[in-house]
Short mmCIF file of C-alpha atoms and ligand atoms in Angstrom, two decimals:
data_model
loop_
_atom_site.label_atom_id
_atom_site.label_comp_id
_atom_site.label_asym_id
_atom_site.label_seq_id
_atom_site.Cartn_x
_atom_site.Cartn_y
_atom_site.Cartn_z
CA UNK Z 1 0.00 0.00 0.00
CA UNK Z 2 1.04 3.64 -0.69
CA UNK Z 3 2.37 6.13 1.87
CA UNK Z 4 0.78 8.91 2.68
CA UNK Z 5 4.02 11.09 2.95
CA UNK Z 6 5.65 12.56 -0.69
CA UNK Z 7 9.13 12.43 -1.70
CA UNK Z 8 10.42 14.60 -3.89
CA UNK Z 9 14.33 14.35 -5.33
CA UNK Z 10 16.30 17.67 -6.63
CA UNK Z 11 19.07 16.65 -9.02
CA UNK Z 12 21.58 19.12 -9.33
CA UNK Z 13 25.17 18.47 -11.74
CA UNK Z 14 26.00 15.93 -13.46
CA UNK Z 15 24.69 12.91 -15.10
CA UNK Z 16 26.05 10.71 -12.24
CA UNK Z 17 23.81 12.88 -10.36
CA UNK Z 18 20.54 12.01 -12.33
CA UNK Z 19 21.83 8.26 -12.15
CA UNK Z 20 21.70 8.04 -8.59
CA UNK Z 21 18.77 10.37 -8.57
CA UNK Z 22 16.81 7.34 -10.10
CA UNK Z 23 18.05 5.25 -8.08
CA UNK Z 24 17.13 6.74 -5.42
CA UNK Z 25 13.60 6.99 -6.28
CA UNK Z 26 13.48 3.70 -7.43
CA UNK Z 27 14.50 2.38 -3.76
CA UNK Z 28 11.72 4.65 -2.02
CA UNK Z 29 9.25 3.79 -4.92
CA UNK Z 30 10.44 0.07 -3.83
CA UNK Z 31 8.98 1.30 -0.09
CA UNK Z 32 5.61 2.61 -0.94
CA UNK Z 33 6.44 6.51 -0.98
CA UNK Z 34 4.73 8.38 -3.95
CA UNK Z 35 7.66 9.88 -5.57
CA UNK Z 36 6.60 13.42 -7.03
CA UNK Z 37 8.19 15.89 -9.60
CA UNK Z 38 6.97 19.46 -7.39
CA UNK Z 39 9.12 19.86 -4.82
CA UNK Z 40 6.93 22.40 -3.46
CA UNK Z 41 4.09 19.66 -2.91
CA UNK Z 42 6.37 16.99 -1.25
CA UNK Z 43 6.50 16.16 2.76
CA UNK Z 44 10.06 14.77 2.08
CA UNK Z 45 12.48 16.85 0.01
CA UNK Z 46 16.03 15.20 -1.16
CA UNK Z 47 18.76 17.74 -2.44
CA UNK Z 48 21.44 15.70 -4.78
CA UNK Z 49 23.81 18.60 -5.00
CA UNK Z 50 26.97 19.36 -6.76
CA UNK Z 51 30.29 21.10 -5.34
CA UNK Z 52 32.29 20.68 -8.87
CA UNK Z 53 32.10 24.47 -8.95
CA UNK Z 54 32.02 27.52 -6.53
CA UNK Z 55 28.33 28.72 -8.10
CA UNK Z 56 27.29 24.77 -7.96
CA UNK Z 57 27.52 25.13 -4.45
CA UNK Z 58 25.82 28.81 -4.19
CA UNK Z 59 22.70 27.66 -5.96
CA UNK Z 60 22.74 24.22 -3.46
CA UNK Z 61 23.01 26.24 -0.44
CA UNK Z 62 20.24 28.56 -1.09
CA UNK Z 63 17.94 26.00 -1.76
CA UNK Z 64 18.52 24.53 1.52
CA UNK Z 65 18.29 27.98 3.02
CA UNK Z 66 14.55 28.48 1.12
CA UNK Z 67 13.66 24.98 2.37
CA UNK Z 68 14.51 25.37 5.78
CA UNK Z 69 11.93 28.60 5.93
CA UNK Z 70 9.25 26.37 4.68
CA UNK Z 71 10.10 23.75 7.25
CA UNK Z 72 9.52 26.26 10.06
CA UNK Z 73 5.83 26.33 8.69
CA UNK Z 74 4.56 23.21 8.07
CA UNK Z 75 6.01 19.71 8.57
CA UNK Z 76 8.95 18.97 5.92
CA UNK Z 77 11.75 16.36 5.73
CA UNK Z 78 14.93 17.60 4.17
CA UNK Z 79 18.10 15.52 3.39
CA UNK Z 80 21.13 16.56 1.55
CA UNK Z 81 23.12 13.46 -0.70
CA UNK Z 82 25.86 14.36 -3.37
CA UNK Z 83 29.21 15.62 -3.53
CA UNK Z 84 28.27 18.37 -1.06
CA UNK Z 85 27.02 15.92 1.88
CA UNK Z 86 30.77 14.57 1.42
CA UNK Z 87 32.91 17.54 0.89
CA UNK Z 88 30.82 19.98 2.56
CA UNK Z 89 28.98 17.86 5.52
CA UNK Z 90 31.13 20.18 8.11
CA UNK Z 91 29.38 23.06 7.04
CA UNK Z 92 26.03 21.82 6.47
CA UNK Z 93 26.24 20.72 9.85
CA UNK Z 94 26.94 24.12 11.11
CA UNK Z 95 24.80 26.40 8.88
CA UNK Z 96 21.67 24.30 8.84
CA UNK Z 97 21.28 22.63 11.77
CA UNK Z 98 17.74 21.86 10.73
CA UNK Z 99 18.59 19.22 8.25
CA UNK Z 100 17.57 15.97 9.07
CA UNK Z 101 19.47 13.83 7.05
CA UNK Z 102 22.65 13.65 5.31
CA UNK Z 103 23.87 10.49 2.90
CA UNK Z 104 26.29 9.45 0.37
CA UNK Z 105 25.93 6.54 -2.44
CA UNK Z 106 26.77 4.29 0.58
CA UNK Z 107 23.71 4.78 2.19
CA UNK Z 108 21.20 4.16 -0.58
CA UNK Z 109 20.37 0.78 0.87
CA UNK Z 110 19.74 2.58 3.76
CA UNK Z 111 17.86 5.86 2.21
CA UNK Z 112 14.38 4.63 2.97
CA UNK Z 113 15.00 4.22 6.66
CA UNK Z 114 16.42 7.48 6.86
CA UNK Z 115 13.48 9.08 4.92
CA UNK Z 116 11.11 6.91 7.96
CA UNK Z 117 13.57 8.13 10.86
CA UNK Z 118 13.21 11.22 9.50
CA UNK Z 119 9.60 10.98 9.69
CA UNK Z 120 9.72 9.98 13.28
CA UNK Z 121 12.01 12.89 14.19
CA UNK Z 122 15.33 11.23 14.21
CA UNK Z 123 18.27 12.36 12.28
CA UNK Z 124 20.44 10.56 10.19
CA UNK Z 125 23.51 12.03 9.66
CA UNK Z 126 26.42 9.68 7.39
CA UNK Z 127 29.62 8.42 9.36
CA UNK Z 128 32.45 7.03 7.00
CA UNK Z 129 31.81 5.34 4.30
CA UNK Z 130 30.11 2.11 5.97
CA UNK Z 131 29.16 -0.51 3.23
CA UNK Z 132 29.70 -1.05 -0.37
CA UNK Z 133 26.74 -2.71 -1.23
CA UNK Z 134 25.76 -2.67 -4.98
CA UNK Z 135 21.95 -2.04 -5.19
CA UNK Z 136 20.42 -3.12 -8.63
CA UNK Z 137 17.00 -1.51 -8.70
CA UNK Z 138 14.34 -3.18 -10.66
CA UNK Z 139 12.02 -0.01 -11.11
CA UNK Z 140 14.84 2.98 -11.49
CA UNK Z 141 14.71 2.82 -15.22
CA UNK Z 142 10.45 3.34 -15.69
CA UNK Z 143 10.40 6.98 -16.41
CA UNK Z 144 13.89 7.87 -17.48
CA UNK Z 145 11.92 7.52 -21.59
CA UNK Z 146 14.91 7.05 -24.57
CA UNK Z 147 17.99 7.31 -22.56
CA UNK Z 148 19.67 5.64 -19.53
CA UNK Z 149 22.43 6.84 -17.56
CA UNK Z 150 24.41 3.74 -16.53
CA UNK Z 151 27.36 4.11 -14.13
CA UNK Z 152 30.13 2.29 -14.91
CA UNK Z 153 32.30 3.01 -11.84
CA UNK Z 154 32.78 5.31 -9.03
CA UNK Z 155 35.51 7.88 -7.89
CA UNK Z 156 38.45 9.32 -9.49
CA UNK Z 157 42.12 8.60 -9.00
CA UNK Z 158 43.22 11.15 -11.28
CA UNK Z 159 43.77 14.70 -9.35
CA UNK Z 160 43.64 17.27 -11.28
CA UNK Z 161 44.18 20.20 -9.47
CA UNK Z 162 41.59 22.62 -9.77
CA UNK Z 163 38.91 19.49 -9.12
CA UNK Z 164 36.74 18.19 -6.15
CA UNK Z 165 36.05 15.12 -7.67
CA UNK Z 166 38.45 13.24 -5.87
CA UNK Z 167 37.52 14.40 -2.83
CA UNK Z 168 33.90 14.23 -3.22
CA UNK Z 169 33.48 10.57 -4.93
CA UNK Z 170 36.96 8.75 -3.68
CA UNK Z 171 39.27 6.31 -5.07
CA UNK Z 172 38.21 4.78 -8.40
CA UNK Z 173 36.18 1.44 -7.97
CA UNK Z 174 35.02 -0.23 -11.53
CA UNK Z 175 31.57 -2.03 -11.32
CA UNK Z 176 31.11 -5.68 -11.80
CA UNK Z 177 30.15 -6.47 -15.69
CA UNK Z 178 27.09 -8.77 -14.25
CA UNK Z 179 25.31 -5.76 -12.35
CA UNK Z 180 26.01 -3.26 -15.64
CA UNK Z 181 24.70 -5.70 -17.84
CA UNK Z 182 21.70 -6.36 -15.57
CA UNK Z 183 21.08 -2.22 -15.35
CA UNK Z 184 20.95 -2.23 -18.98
CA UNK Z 185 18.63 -5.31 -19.37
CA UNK Z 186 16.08 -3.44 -16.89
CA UNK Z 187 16.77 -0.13 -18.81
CA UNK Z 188 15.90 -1.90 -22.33
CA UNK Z 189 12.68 -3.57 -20.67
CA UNK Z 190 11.54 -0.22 -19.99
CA UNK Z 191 11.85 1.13 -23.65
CA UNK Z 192 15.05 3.08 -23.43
CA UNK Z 193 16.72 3.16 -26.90
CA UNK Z 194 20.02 5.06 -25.88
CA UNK Z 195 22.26 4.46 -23.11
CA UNK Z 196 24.96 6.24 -21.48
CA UNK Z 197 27.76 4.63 -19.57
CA UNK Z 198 29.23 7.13 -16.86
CA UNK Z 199 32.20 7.39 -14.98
CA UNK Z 200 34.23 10.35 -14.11
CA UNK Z 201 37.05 8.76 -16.15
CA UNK Z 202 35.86 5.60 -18.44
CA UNK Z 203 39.02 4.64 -20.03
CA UNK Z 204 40.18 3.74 -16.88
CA UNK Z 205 37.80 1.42 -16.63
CA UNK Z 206 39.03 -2.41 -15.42
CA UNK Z 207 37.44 -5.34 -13.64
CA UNK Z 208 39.48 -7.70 -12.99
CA UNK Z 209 40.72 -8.12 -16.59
CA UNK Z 210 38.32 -6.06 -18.58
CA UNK Z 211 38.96 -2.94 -19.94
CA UNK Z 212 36.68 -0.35 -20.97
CA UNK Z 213 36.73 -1.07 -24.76
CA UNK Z 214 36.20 -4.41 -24.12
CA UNK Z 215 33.24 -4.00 -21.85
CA UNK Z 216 32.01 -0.89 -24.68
CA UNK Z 217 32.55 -3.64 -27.40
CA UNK Z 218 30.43 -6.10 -25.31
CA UNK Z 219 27.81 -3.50 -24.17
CA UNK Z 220 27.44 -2.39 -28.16
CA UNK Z 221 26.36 -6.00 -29.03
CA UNK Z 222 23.34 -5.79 -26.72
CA UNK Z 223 20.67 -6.17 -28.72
CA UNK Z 224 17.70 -3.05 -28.67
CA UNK Z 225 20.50 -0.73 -28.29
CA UNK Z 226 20.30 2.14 -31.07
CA UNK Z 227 22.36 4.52 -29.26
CA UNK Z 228 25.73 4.20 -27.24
CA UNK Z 229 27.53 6.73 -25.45
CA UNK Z 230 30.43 7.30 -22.96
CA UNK Z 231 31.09 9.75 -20.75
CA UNK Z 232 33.74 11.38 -19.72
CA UNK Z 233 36.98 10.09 -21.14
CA UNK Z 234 39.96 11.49 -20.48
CA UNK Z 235 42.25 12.09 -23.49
CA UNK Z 236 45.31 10.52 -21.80
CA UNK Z 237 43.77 7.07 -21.93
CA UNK Z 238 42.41 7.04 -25.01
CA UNK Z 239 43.76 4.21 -26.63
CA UNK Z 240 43.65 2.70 -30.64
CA UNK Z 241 41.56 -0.07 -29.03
CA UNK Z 242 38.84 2.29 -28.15
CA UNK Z 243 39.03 4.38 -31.48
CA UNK Z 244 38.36 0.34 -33.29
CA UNK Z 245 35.79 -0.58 -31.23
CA UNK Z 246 33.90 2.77 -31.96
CA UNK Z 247 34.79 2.39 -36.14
CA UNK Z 248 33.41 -1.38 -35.37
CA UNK Z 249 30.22 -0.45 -33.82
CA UNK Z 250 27.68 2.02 -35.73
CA UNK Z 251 25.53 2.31 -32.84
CA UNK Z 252 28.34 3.97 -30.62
CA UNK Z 253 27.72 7.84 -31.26
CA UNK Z 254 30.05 9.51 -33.21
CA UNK Z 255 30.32 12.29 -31.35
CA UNK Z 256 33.27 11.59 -28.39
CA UNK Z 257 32.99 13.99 -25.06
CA UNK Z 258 36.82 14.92 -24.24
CA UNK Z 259 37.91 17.42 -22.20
CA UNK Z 260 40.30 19.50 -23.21
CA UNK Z 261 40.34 22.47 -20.46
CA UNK Z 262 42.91 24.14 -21.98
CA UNK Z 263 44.97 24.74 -25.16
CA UNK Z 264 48.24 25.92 -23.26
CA UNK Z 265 50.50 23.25 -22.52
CA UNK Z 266 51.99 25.27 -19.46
CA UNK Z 267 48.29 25.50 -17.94
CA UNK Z 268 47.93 21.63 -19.07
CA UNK Z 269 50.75 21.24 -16.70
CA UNK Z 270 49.87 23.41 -13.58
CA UNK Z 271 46.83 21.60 -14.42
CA UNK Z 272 47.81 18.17 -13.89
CA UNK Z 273 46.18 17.07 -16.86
CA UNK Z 274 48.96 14.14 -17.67
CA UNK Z 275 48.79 15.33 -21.46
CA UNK Z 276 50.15 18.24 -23.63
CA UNK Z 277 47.85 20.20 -26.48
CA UNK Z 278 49.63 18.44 -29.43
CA UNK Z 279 48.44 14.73 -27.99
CA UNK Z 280 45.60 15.79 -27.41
CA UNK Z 281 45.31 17.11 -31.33
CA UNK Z 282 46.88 14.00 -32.47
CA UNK Z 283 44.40 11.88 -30.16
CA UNK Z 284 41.86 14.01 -32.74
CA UNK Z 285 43.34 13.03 -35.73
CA UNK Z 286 43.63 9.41 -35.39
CA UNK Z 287 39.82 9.45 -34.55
CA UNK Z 288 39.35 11.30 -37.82
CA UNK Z 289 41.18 9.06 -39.57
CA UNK Z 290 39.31 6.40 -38.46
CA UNK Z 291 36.09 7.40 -38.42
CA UNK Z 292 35.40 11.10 -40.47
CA UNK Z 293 32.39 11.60 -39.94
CA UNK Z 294 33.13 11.81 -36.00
CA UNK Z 295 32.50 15.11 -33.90
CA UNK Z 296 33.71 16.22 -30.72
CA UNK Z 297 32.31 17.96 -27.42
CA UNK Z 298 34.69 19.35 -24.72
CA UNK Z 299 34.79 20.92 -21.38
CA UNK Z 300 37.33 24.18 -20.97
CA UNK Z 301 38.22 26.12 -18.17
CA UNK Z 302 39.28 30.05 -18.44
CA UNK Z 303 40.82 32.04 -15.82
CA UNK Z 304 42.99 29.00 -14.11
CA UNK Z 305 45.62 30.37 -11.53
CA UNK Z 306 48.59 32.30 -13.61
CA UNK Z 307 46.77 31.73 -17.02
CA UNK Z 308 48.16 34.42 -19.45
CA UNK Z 309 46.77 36.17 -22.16
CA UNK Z 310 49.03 34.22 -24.12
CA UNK Z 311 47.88 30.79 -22.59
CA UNK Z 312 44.15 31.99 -23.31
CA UNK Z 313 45.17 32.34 -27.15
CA UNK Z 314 46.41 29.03 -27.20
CA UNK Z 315 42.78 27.59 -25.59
CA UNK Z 316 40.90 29.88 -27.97
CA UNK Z 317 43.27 28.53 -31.18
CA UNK Z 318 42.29 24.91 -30.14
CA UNK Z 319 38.58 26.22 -29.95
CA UNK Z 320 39.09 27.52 -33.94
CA UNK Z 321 41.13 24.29 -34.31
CA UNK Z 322 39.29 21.46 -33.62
CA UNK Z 323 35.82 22.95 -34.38
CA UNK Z 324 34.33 21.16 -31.37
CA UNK Z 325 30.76 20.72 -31.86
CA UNK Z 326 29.84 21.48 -27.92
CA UNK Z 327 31.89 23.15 -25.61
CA UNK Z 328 31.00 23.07 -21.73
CA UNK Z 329 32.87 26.79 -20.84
CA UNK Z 330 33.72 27.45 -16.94
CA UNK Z 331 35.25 30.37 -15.42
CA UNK Z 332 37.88 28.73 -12.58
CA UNK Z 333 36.77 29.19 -9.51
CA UNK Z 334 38.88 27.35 -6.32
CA UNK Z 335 37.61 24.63 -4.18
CA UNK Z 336 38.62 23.77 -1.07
CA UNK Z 337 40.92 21.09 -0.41
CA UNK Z 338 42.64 21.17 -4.17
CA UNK Z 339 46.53 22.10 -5.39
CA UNK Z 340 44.38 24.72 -6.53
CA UNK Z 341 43.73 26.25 -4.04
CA UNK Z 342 47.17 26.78 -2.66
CA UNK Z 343 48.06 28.49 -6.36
CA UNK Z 344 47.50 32.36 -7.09
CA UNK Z 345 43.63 32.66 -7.83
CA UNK Z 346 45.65 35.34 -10.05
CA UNK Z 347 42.88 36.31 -13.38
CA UNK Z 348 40.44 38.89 -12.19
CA UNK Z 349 36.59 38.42 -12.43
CA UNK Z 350 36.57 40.47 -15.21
CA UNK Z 351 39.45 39.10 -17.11
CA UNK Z 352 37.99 35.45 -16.44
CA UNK Z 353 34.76 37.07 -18.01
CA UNK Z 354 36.10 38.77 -21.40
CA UNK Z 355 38.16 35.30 -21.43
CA UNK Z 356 34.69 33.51 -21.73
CA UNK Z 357 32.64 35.69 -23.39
CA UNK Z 358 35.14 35.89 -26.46
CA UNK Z 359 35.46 31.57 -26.90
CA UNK Z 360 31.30 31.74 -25.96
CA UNK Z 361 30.57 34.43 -28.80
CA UNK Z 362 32.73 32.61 -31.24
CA UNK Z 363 31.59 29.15 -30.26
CA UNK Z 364 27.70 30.54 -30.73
CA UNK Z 365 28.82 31.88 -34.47
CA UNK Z 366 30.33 28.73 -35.08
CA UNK Z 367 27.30 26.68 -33.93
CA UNK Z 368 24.47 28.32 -35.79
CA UNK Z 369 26.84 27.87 -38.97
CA UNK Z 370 26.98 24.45 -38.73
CA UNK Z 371 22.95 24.17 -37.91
CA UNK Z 372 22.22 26.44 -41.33
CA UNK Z 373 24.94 24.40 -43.25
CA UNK Z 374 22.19 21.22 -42.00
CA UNK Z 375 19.36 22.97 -44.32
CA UNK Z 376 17.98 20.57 -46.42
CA UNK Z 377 19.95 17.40 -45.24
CA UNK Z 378 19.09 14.47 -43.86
CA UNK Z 379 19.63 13.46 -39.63
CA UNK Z 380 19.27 10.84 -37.89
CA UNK Z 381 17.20 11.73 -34.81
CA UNK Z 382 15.80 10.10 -31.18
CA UNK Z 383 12.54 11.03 -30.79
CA UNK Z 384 12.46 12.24 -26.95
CA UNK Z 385 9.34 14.08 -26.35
CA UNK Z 386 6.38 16.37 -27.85
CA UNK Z 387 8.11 19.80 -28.25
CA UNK Z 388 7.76 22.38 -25.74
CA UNK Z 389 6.77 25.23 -27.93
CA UNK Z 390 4.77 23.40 -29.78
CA UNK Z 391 2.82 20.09 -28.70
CA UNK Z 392 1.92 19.27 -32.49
CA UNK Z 393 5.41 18.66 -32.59
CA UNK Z 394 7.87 16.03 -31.69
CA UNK Z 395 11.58 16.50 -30.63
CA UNK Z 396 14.73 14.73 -30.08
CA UNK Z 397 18.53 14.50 -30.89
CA UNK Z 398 20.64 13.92 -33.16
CA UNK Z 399 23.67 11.57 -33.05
CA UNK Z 400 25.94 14.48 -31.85
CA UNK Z 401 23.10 16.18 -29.62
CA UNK Z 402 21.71 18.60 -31.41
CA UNK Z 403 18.19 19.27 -30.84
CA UNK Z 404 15.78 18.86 -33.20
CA UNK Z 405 11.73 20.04 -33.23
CA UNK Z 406 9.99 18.44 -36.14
CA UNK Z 407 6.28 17.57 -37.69
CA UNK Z 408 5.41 14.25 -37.44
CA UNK Z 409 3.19 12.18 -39.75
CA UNK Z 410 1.14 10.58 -37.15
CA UNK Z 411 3.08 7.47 -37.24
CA UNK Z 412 5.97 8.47 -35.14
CA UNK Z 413 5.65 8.02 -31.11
CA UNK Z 414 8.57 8.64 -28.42
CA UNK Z 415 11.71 6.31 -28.39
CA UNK Z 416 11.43 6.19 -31.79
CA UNK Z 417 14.92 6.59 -34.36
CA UNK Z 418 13.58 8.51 -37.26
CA UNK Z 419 15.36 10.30 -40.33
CA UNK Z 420 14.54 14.18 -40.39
CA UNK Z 421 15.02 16.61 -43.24
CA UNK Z 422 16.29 19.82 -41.79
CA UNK Z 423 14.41 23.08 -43.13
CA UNK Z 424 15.98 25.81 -40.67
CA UNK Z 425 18.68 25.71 -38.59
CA UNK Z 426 18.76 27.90 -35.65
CA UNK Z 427 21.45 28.70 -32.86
CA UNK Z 428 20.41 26.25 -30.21
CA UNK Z 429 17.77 23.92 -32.58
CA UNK Z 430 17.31 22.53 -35.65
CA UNK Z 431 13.69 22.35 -37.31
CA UNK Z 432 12.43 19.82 -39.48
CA UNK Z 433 10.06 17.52 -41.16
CA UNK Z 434 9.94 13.50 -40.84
CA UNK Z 435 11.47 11.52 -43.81
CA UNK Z 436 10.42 7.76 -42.93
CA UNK Z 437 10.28 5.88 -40.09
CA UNK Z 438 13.31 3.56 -39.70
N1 5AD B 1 36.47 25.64 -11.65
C1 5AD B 1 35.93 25.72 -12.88
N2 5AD B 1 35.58 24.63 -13.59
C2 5AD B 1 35.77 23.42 -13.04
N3 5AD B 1 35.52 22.18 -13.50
C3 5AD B 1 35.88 21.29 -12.54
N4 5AD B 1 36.38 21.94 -11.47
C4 5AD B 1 36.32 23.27 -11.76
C5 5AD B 1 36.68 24.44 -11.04
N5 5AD B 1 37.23 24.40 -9.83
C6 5AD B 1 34.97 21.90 -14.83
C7 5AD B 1 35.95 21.06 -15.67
C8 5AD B 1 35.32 19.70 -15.65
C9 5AD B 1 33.84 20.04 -15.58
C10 5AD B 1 32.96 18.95 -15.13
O1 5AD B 1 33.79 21.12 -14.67
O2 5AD B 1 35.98 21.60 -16.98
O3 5AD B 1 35.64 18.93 -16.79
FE1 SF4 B 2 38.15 15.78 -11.78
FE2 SF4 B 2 40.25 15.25 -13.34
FE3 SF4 B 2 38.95 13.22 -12.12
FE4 SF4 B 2 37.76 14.55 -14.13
S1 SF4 B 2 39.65 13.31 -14.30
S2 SF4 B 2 36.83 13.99 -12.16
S3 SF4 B 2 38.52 16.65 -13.86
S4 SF4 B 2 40.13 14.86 -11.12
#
């Protein structure tokens, strides 16, 4: 039978974030609580935050803040899980005293006893990490619709210095092949189309001896899967194994997240990046060799401790370089904890914003070129959802993201892979009209 009490779950970050976000929900599902979207409505509130960046936090914190007014009025349960429950639990514990529970990926077995302690008026508040229990849930897959987020592993053992990671998630641990494969089985049974294998740092995937193109190579051959991606690899483990098993495999995405954060080999290196600029380009080229039709999406970082103007025109040559067809733009900003933090925070607020707005403007130009130069071609495209603007409409994404809003014929529903003739490209959409259904 149902509980009376709601729980609502706020996913801030990542997509390791919206993975164990449905996990979550799936395990409290799994315990009778009506699990609902309006966090306004709920009785039980759960914050999945993110500390990955300075304004991360900000935006986490208020929330909590906002919450803890409404609690004084009526009766409301509010736990904190993520990277902030790990890395910030200290303060949490200080500033909002109200909180009444705080967890880590360790506790999920544990979440729904919490959420009822809570309930009762006891806190539960995370020691050390106390089990490592690996929960397959049946039900977390039911509303995630054409795409899956499946984690691959946990942690980091990279440190790079300006990240939390590390801190946050721990030591690297690679998940047993069985319990992926059975999270992808569930995640096919519910209709998904597309899945997603996460890890902070795939390539360095390895259970006992599996590597991550092996396991990719293995997940690829799963039958119902149109759509495989990866995220994130990091360009100093890409090897020519991967690169095959991507040329072997046409439903692997050809459009490869790497991280570039920087164009300036001296920043690479305060960095701790483990890679120079020209391996990185040559990393590139073989994949364009391989495959040419491949794309690429990055993540870049302005404004890191000491960066010069001339360091900043190396990042923006690589951005005019490589072309990249996404580019996830931060300004630095230092986190506790990290080498970091003990560097010169030297690139003004201003600087760090002229720095972004010139690779953003150019990046935008670049963008809506590439959608016009789509007029009157043909994409591939995952139908995700009725359009927002328009409900007459469908929408979904191409192989290398891009979002598309097009008319169907009547004959198309969600989860669908459909070919799309582009009519109008726009800066952050495409718009088009159904070809056939595949
Ligand atoms: N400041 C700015 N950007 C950061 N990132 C990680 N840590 C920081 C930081 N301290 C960016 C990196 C990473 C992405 C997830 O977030 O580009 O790849
Ligand atoms: Fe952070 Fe570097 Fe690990 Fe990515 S690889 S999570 S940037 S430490």
């Amino acid at each position: 039978m149902l509980k009376k009490q709601t729980v609502s779950v706020v996913t801030f970050g990542c997509q390791m974030n919206e993975y164990d976000s449905s996990k979550i929900k799936g395990i409290l599902k799994n315990h009778n609580f009506p699990i609902i979207e309006d966090y306004k409505k709920a009785d039980v509130i759960l914050i999945n935050t993110c500390a990955v960046r300075e304004k991360s936090e900000h935006k986490v914190f208020s929330l909590i803040g906002r919450l803890l007014l409404i609690k004084k009025k009526r009766n409301l349960v509010i736990g904190v899980g993520g990277c902030s429950a790990e890395v910030s639990k200290d303060y949490l514990l200080k500033h909002f005293p109200a909180l009444d529970i705080i967890f880590t990926p360790e506790n999920y077995p544990k979440i729904a006893q919490f959420v009822e302690n809570a309930l009762k008026g006891q806190r539960s508040i995370h020691e050390i990490i106390e089990d490592n229990e690996e929960v397959v849930v049946e039900s977390m897959f039911e509303e995630c619709g054409a795409s899956a987020c499946i984690s691959i592993m946990k942690g980091c053992d990279n440190n790079c210095a300006y990240c939390i990671v590390p801190q946050a998630r721990g030591a690297e641990i690679s998940r047993r092949p069985e319990t992926i494969f059975k999270e992808i089985e569930l995640a096919l049974k519910s209709g998904v189309k597309e899945i997603i294998l996460l890890g902070q740092n795939v390539n360095s995937y390895q259970f006992k001896d599996i590597t991550f193109p092996q396991l990719l190579d293995e997940v690829a051959k799963i039958d119902g899967i149109k759509r495989l991606r990866f995220v994130t690899s990091h360009p100093k483990d890409v090897s020519d194994e991967l690169i095959h098993v991507i040329k072997q495999n046409r439903n692997i995405c050809r459009n490869i997240h790497l991280p570039v954060q920087s164009g300036s080999d001296a920043t690479l290196k305060r960095m701790n990046r483990g890679y120079t600029y020209g391996h990185y380009r040559e990393i590139i080229s073989k994949f364009k060799a391989a495959i040419p039709e491949i794309t690429f999406s990055t993540d870049m970082i302005v404004g890191f401790p000491q960066e010069t103007e001339e360091d900043f025109e190396k990042t923006f040559q690589a951005v005019k370089d490589i072309n990249f067809e996404g580019i996830y733009l931060f300004k630095y900003s230092v986190r506790q904890g990290t080498d970091a933090e003990k560097m010169d925070d030297d690139v003004t607020p201003k600087e760090k914003q002229r720095r972004f707005d010139l690779i953003l403007n150019y990046q935008r130009e670049m963008v809506l070129k590439k959608n016009k130069s789509l007029e009157g071609k043909i994409v591939n495209v995952l139908v995700t959802d009725f359009s927002k603007k328009d409900k007459h409409k469908l929408c979904g994404r191409t192989e290398n993201s891009k979002a598309v809003n097009f008319n169907s014929n009547g004959e198309v529903n969600i989860n669908d892979v459909v070919d799309v003739r582009i009519l109008a490209g726009f800066p952050n959409s495409l718009e088009g009209e159904i070809v056939k259904n595949n």
